[in-house]
């Protein structure tokens, strides 16, 4: 790995937004391809963060810092990747379900997915089933991710899946769900395709869904 790419990985791991953006720009100025910067600079850093987070060696604020650092670089890379016709890994649509205002975990999933090369559309929080349906028709995602942090809003996930079924778009997406009260058995019960307990696992699951694992 070239020195600048290794510096980029370290900047992502350290959550240093300024250096990540600066070294991304330097790498591009040096003539490195945007895809190389993403795959060989940022991704190894974010993969490391994912592993450490899962192992309990990094905590949410640190992961958020890394994700934001990664985002600062993605802002520079994304237009070039799109312009270059480079395929993103896939499309992920995200939202916190109706009645639920918790979005920190969902935002983390969003940033990590984007960092992993997915084209992410984030509908925000308190998203009604009908809004998910409209967005699926417009954005045509490969994966839909729903978040809920309240036991009272978990049912909105099931209602959303039912709304997708009624609109005839259920089978066009893989559905993953997450949030503190959610479990794999709840996912099975409501007919979701998978559950992930944290943002790193969500990225792994989304990759598996699009055959990029
Ligand atoms: C921060 C917080 C708030 C903030 C939310 C700010 C925001 N912008 O998100 C505020 C203050 C607004 C809030 C409000 C309320 N809250 Co609150 N809140 C929390 C708190 C302390 C932290 C949640 C959090 O952000 N965790 C950190 C993130 C990173 O973790 P996470 O969300 O679990 O996400 C991870 C995974 O779950 C997973 N994941 C998450 N989403 C997704 C999605 C997909 C697709 C996948 C695959 C994975 C995935 O990956 C994430 C990253 O690893 C929790 C307690 C707790 N410790 O969980 C209570 C908690 C969730 N709140 C609770 C309650 C009761 C409320 C209120 C009803 C309080 C009130 N009486 O007003 C309101 C409800 C408002 C509403 N309608 O939503 C209860 C819920 C109890 C229950 N069983 O239902 C909790 C558990 C606190 C408690 N012990 O009582 N809350």
Tab-separated table of N, CA and C and ligand atoms in Angstrom, residues 53 60 94 99-106 108-109 125 145-152 176-181 195-200 202 205, ligand 1:
chain	number	residue	atom	x	y	z
A	53	UNK	N	-14.898	-2.458	16.860
A	53	UNK	CA	-16.185	-2.120	17.459
A	53	UNK	C	-16.886	-3.394	17.923
A	60	UNK	N	-19.112	3.690	20.597
A	60	UNK	CA	-19.937	4.439	19.649
A	60	UNK	C	-19.362	5.817	19.275
A	94	UNK	N	-32.636	3.613	4.039
A	94	UNK	CA	-32.707	3.481	5.492
A	94	UNK	C	-33.743	4.421	6.093
A	99	UNK	N	-43.191	6.880	14.387
A	99	UNK	CA	-43.377	7.053	15.827
A	99	UNK	C	-42.092	7.058	16.618
A	100	UNK	N	-40.985	6.766	15.946
A	100	UNK	CA	-39.700	6.621	16.647
A	100	UNK	C	-38.734	7.730	16.227
A	101	UNK	N	-38.221	8.450	17.250
A	101	UNK	CA	-37.344	9.603	16.983
A	101	UNK	C	-35.866	9.267	17.163
A	102	UNK	N	-35.554	8.036	17.507
A	102	UNK	CA	-34.148	7.674	17.741
A	102	UNK	C	-33.435	7.454	16.406
A	103	UNK	N	-32.373	8.199	16.177
A	103	UNK	CA	-31.704	8.021	14.878
A	103	UNK	C	-30.182	7.901	14.953
A	104	UNK	N	-29.640	7.874	16.153
A	104	UNK	CA	-28.177	7.829	16.265
A	104	UNK	C	-27.639	6.515	15.675
A	105	UNK	N	-28.243	5.400	16.091
A	105	UNK	CA	-27.795	4.103	15.588
A	105	UNK	C	-28.021	3.962	14.095
A	106	UNK	N	-29.182	4.437	13.643
A	106	UNK	CA	-29.485	4.378	12.202
A	106	UNK	C	-28.492	5.221	11.407
A	108	UNK	N	-25.493	5.811	12.210
A	108	UNK	CA	-24.230	5.069	12.207
A	108	UNK	C	-24.251	3.995	11.109
A	109	UNK	N	-25.369	3.292	11.017
A	109	UNK	CA	-25.525	2.282	9.958
A	109	UNK	C	-25.396	2.960	8.594
A	125	UNK	N	-36.024	9.942	10.413
A	125	UNK	CA	-36.744	9.250	11.492
A	125	UNK	C	-38.243	9.453	11.343
A	145	UNK	N	-33.249	-0.959	5.103
A	145	UNK	CA	-32.914	-1.119	6.522
A	145	UNK	C	-33.838	-0.281	7.370
A	146	UNK	N	-34.490	-0.928	8.334
A	146	UNK	CA	-35.380	-0.196	9.244
A	146	UNK	C	-34.853	-0.269	10.663
A	147	UNK	N	-34.969	0.867	11.359
A	147	UNK	CA	-34.491	0.947	12.733
A	147	UNK	C	-35.643	1.267	13.671
A	148	UNK	N	-35.631	0.649	14.871
A	148	UNK	CA	-36.595	0.997	15.921
A	148	UNK	C	-35.912	0.829	17.272
A	149	UNK	N	-36.107	1.796	18.156
A	149	UNK	CA	-35.486	1.741	19.483
A	149	UNK	C	-36.499	1.546	20.598
A	150	UNK	N	-37.776	1.616	20.227
A	150	UNK	CA	-38.819	1.494	21.241
A	150	UNK	C	-39.607	0.204	21.018
A	151	UNK	N	-39.939	-0.456	22.104
A	151	UNK	CA	-40.746	-1.678	21.953
A	151	UNK	C	-42.097	-1.322	21.314
A	152	UNK	N	-42.548	-0.091	21.561
A	152	UNK	CA	-43.846	0.316	21.002
A	152	UNK	C	-43.793	0.590	19.500
A	176	UNK	N	-33.509	-5.617	6.068
A	176	UNK	CA	-32.803	-5.872	7.324
A	176	UNK	C	-33.337	-4.916	8.376
A	177	UNK	N	-33.386	-5.412	9.610
A	177	UNK	CA	-33.893	-4.563	10.680
A	177	UNK	C	-32.896	-4.538	11.832
A	178	UNK	N	-32.990	-3.476	12.644
A	178	UNK	CA	-32.097	-3.362	13.785
A	178	UNK	C	-32.601	-2.343	14.785
A	179	UNK	N	-31.863	-2.216	15.873
A	179	UNK	CA	-32.273	-1.350	16.977
A	179	UNK	C	-32.298	-2.183	18.243
A	180	UNK	N	-32.076	-1.532	19.378
A	180	UNK	CA	-31.879	-2.266	20.636
A	180	UNK	C	-32.935	-3.335	20.971
A	181	UNK	N	-34.237	-3.076	20.788
A	181	UNK	CA	-35.198	-4.103	21.210
A	181	UNK	C	-35.413	-5.211	20.178
A	195	UNK	N	-31.413	-9.584	10.447
A	195	UNK	CA	-31.264	-8.680	11.585
A	195	UNK	C	-29.776	-8.500	11.840
A	196	UNK	N	-29.388	-7.290	12.223
A	196	UNK	CA	-27.995	-7.092	12.635
A	196	UNK	C	-27.988	-6.276	13.919
A	197	UNK	N	-27.098	-6.650	14.819
A	197	UNK	CA	-27.095	-6.027	16.146
A	197	UNK	C	-26.270	-4.754	16.218
A	198	UNK	N	-25.456	-4.501	15.203
A	198	UNK	CA	-24.669	-3.264	15.222
A	198	UNK	C	-24.353	-2.844	13.780
A	199	UNK	N	-23.746	-1.655	13.655
A	199	UNK	CA	-23.552	-1.087	12.321
A	199	UNK	C	-22.583	-1.915	11.468
A	200	UNK	N	-21.554	-2.456	12.092
A	200	UNK	CA	-20.587	-3.264	11.329
A	200	UNK	C	-21.272	-4.529	10.795
A	202	UNK	N	-24.404	-4.785	10.242
A	202	UNK	CA	-25.373	-4.350	9.228
A	202	UNK	C	-24.697	-4.258	7.856
A	205	UNK	N	-24.181	-7.716	6.514
A	205	UNK	CA	-25.443	-8.292	6.049
A	205	UNK	C	-25.841	-7.687	4.697
B	1	LIG	C1	-30.428	8.833	22.957
B	1	LIG	C2	-31.776	8.321	23.413
B	1	LIG	C3	-32.887	9.144	23.199
B	1	LIG	C4	-32.798	10.455	22.427
B	1	LIG	C5	-32.757	10.134	20.921
B	1	LIG	C6	-31.879	11.127	20.149
B	1	LIG	C7	-31.631	10.668	18.759
B	1	LIG	N1	-31.445	11.636	17.892
B	1	LIG	O1	-31.581	9.493	18.462
B	1	LIG	C8	-34.134	11.137	22.859
B	1	LIG	C9	-33.820	12.001	24.060
B	1	LIG	C10	-34.817	12.004	21.809
B	1	LIG	C11	-34.965	9.959	23.315
B	1	LIG	C12	-36.341	10.000	23.426
B	1	LIG	C13	-37.110	8.973	23.955
B	1	LIG	N2	-36.678	7.808	24.463
B	1	LIG	CO1	-34.855	7.244	24.261
B	1	LIG	N3	-33.062	6.580	24.461
B	1	LIG	C14	-31.925	7.060	24.054
B	1	LIG	C15	-30.794	6.113	24.528
B	1	LIG	C16	-30.180	6.731	25.787
B	1	LIG	C17	-29.657	5.841	23.576
B	1	LIG	C18	-30.076	5.296	22.196
B	1	LIG	C19	-28.859	5.342	21.273
B	1	LIG	O2	-28.712	6.266	20.493
B	1	LIG	N4	-27.937	4.368	21.417
B	1	LIG	C20	-26.678	4.351	20.686
B	1	LIG	C21	-26.889	3.721	19.308
B	1	LIG	C22	-25.580	3.740	18.535
B	1	LIG	O3	-27.276	2.393	19.490
B	1	LIG	P1	-28.543	1.755	18.766
B	1	LIG	O4	-29.552	2.803	18.524
B	1	LIG	O5	-28.958	0.540	19.494
B	1	LIG	O6	-28.013	1.359	17.336
B	1	LIG	C23	-27.131	0.290	17.084
B	1	LIG	C24	-27.826	-1.055	16.863
B	1	LIG	O7	-29.066	-1.161	17.496
B	1	LIG	C25	-27.888	-1.191	15.366
B	1	LIG	N5	-28.986	-0.584	14.622
B	1	LIG	C26	-29.705	0.513	14.879
B	1	LIG	N6	-30.525	0.792	13.898
B	1	LIG	C27	-30.366	-0.153	12.954
B	1	LIG	C28	-30.969	-0.354	11.733
B	1	LIG	C29	-30.612	-1.435	10.960
B	1	LIG	C30	-31.249	-1.634	9.636
B	1	LIG	C31	-29.644	-2.359	11.433
B	1	LIG	C32	-29.318	-3.557	10.634
B	1	LIG	C33	-29.017	-2.156	12.662
B	1	LIG	C34	-29.381	-1.051	13.411
B	1	LIG	O8	-26.696	-0.564	14.941
B	1	LIG	C35	-26.485	0.602	15.759
B	1	LIG	C36	-25.018	0.892	15.821
B	1	LIG	O9	-24.271	-0.170	16.295
B	1	LIG	C37	-31.612	4.808	24.839
B	1	LIG	C38	-31.013	3.895	25.914
B	1	LIG	C39	-29.987	2.976	25.376
B	1	LIG	N7	-28.904	2.849	26.076
B	1	LIG	O10	-30.176	2.380	24.317
B	1	LIG	C40	-32.971	5.368	25.231
B	1	LIG	C41	-34.216	4.513	25.030
B	1	LIG	C42	-34.179	3.809	23.701
B	1	LIG	N8	-35.341	5.538	25.021
B	1	LIG	C43	-36.348	5.140	25.625
B	1	LIG	C44	-37.529	5.922	25.778
B	1	LIG	C45	-38.618	5.318	26.630
B	1	LIG	C46	-37.644	7.171	25.158
B	1	LIG	C47	-38.851	8.095	25.221
B	1	LIG	C48	-40.227	7.420	25.115
B	1	LIG	C49	-38.726	8.904	26.518
B	1	LIG	C50	-39.883	9.805	26.829
B	1	LIG	N9	-40.635	9.367	27.837
B	1	LIG	O11	-40.080	10.788	26.194
B	1	LIG	C51	-38.597	9.059	24.055
B	1	LIG	C52	-39.250	8.528	22.770
B	1	LIG	C53	-39.231	9.490	21.663
B	1	LIG	C54	-39.675	8.795	20.391
B	1	LIG	N10	-40.936	8.916	20.043
B	1	LIG	O12	-38.871	8.123	19.762
B	1	LIG	C55	-36.217	3.723	26.172
B	1	LIG	C56	-36.966	2.689	25.340
B	1	LIG	C57	-37.653	1.662	26.214
B	1	LIG	C58	-38.374	0.672	25.384
B	1	LIG	N11	-38.123	-0.580	25.700
B	1	LIG	O13	-39.138	0.955	24.523
B	1	LIG	C59	-34.661	3.558	26.202
B	1	LIG	C60	-34.176	2.096	26.041
B	1	LIG	C61	-34.202	4.111	27.579
B	1	LIG	C62	-34.713	3.289	28.743
B	1	LIG	N12	-33.911	2.386	29.255
B	1	LIG	O14	-35.797	3.423	29.179
B	1	LIG	N13	-34.221	8.910	23.587
